[in-house]
XYZ file of C-alpha atoms in Angstrom:
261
model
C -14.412 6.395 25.252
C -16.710 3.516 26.046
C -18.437 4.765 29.173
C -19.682 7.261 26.177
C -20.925 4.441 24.105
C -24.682 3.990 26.135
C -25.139 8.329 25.522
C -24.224 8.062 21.731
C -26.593 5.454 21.137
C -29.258 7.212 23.103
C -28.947 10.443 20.563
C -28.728 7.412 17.585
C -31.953 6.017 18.740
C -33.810 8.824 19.320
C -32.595 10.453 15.620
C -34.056 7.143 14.147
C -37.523 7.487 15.461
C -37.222 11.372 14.438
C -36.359 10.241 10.990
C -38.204 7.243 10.573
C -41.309 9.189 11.857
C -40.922 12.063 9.373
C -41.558 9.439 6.483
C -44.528 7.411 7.944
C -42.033 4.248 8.071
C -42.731 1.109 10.706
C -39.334 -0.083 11.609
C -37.546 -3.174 13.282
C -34.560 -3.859 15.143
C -31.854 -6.732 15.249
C -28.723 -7.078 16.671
C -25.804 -9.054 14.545
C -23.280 -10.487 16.618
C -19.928 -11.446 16.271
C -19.346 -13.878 13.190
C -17.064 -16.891 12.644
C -14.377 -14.765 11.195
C -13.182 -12.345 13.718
C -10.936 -9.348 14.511
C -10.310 -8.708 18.525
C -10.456 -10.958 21.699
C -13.684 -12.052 22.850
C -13.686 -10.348 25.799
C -14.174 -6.955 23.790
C -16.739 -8.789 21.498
C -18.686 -9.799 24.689
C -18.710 -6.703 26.497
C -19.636 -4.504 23.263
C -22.818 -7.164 22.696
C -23.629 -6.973 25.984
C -23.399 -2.549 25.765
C -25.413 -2.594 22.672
C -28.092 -5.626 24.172
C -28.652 -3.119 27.147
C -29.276 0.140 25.543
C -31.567 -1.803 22.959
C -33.928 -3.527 25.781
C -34.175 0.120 27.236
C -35.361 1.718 24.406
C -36.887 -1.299 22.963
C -37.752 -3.449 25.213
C -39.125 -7.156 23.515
C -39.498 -5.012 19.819
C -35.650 -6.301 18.944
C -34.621 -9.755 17.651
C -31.229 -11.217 17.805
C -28.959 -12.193 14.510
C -26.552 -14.787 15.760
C -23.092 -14.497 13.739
C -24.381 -11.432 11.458
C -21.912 -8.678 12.561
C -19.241 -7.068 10.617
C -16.179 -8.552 11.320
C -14.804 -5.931 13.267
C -17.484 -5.774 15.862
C -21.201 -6.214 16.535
C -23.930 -4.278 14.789
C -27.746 -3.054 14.904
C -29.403 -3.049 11.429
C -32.564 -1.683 11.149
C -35.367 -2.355 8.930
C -37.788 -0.802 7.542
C -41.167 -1.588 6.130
C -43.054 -0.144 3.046
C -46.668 0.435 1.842
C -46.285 -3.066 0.276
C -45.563 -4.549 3.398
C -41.796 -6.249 2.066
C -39.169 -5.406 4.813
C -36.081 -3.377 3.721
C -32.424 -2.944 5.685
C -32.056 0.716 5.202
C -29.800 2.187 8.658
C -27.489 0.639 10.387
C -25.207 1.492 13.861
C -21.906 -0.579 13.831
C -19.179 -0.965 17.258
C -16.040 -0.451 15.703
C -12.884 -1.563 18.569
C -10.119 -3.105 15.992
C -9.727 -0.198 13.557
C -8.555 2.064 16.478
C -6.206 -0.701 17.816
C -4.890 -1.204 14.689
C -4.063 2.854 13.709
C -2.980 2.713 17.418
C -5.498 5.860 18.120
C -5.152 7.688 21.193
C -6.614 10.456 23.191
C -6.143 12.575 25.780
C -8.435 12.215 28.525
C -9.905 14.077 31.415
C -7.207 13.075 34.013
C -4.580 13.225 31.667
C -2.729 15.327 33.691
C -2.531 13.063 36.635
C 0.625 11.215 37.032
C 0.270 7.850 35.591
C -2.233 8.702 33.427
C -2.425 6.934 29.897
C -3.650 7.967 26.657
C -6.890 6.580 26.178
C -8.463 4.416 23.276
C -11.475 5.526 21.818
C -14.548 3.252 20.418
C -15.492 4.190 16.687
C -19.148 4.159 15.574
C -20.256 3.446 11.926
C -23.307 5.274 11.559
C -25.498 5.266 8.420
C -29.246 6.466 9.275
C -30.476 6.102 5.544
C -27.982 3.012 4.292
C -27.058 4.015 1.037
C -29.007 7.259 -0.225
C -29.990 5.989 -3.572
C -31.722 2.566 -2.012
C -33.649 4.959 0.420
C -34.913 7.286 -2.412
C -36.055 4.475 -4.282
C -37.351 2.992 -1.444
C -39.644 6.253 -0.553
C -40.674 6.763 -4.115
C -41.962 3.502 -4.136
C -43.775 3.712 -0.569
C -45.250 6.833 -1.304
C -46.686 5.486 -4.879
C -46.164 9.102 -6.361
C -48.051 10.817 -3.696
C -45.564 12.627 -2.103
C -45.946 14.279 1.128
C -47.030 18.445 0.541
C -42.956 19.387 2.037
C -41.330 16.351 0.140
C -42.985 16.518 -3.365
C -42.147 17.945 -6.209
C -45.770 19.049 -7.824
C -46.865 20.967 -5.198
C -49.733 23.559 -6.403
C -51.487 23.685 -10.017
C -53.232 26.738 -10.789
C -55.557 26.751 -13.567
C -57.788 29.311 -14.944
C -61.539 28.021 -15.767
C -60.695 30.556 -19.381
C -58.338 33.274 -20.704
C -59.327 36.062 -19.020
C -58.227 35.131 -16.092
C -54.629 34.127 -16.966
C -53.366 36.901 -15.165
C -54.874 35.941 -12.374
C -53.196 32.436 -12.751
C -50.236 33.606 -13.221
C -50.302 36.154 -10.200
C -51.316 33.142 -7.276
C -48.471 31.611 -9.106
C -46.365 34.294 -8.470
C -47.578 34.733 -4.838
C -46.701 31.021 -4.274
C -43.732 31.262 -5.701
C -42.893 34.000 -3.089
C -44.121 32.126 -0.128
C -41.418 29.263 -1.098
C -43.717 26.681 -2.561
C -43.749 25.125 -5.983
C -46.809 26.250 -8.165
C -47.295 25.775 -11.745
C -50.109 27.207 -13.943
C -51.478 25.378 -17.002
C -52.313 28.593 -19.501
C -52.287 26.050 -22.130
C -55.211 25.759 -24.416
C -56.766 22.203 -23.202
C -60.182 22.509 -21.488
C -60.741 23.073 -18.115
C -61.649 19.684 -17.357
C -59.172 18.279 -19.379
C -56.440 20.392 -17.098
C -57.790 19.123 -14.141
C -57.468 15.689 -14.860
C -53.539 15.895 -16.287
C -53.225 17.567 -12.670
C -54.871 15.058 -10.826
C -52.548 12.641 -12.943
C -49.455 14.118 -12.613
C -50.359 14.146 -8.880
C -50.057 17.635 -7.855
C -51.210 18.246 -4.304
C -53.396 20.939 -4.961
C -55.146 21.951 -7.941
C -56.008 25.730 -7.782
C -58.847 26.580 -10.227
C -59.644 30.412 -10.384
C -61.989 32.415 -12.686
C -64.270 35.439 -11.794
C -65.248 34.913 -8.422
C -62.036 33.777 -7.139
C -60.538 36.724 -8.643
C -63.547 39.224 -7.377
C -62.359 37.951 -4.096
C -58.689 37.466 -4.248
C -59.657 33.694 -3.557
C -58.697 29.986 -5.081
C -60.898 26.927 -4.994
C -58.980 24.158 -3.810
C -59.065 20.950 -4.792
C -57.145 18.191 -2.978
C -55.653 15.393 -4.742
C -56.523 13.172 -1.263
C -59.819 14.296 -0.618
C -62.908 11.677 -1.011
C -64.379 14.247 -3.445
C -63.185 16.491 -6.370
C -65.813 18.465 -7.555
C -65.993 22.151 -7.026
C -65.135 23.455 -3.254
C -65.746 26.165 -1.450
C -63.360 28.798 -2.381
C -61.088 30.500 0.432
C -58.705 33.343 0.660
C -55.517 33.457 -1.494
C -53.509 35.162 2.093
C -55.216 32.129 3.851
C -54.238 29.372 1.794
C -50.850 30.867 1.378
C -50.373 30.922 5.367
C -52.078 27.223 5.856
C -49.802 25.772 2.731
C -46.577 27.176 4.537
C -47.397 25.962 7.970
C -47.918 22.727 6.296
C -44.888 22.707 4.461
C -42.571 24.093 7.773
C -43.985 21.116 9.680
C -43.399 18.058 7.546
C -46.875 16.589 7.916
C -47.854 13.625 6.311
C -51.630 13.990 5.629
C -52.372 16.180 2.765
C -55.033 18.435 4.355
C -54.654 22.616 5.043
């Protein structure tokens, strides 16, 4: 019903700054309103402008810019873009008032005092929501923003384990293993490149972490971790396997950006 509409859009806003967030995205506001060609009275058209104009100056107040004759043609609209590392602006969500389509499949409801005599059926408001606009555009979008370096719980090259020479294969294989486990994607390069050479086709292929083990790592049940967004590459100090495991996890289960355990 529309005394709902102000609470919806509260929950809408504060989803967009959770998901928004989550990918490192800066983000603008504008509301579209009604266009030359026009379904409705503009009574409705007013009052829904006016409902979407107040909820946006609380939770934005001054960060919103208006879009004179921009709506759909069924009602008024926010669209909200968003900005990549390039700095080029891209509409991505949008949150669309929608009064004609349940005037014209004559929708009703039931309502709280429905029971009362005299009471009508109520119309409801529909709301077009679309947090990521079309799924594709936003993948591209991200892939692009992120230049290939994912984020550790987004990306798809996760952990590279490679063993400094064959004897410790085994080894590779078993931190793979124990990754694995621990729901994160590991490969190990058992292939019969140089050391060096392995690094830097991990370092290209952008894995987060490059794992190199040979015998101390494996006296110790340890890695040494390299990480692909450090200032320096060379050889770290190594650290526990049931460490790293436990730091990769957390950083995996909360969705940070930076690439540091």
């Amino acid at each position: 019903m529309p005394e709902q509409i102000k609470g919806e859009m509260d929950d809408l806003f504060r989803l967009l700054d959770k998901v928004y967030s989550l990918f490192g995205f800066e983000y603008k506001l504008e509301l579209s309103t009604r266009p030359e060609s026009f379904l409705g009275d503009i009574e409705t058209w007013n009052s829904a402008e006016k409902g979407l104009e107040d909820v946006l100056n609380e939770h934005y107040p001054g960060k919103w810019n208006l879009n004179p004759g921009d709506g759909a043609f069924y009602g008024p609209k926010i669209d909200i873009r968003i900005q990549d590392a390039l700095k080029r602006w891209h509409q991505c969500a949008t949150i669309q008032l929608d009064f004609q389509l349940p005037q014209r499949f004559n929708l009703k409801y039931r309502g709280e005092k429905v029971g009362e005599e005299g009471a009508e059926p109520l119309r409801p408001v529909i709301i077009h929501r679309a947090v990521l606009g079309s799924l594709e555009r936003f993948i591209a979008v991200i892939t692009e923003h992120f230049g290939g370096k994912w984020p550790f719980w987004l990306s798809p090259r996760q952990v590279l384990v490679i063993p400094v020479s064959k004897p410790y294969y085994d080894y590779a294989n078993e931190v793979r293993d124990k990754l694995w486990d621990a729901g994160i994607y590991a490969d190990v390069d058992n292939g019969p490149e140089t050391m060096k050479k392995k690094i830097l086709l991990g370092e290209t292929s952008q894995y987060n972490f490059i794992f190199v083990v040979g015998q101390d790592e494996m006296d110790n049940r340890a890695v040494n971790v390299r990480n692909r967004d450090a200032d320096k590459k060379a050889r770290a100090e190594i650290m526990p396997l049931d460490d790293v495991v436990a730091k990769l996890v957390s950083l995996k289960a909360e969705r940070r950006l930076e690439n540091n355990i």
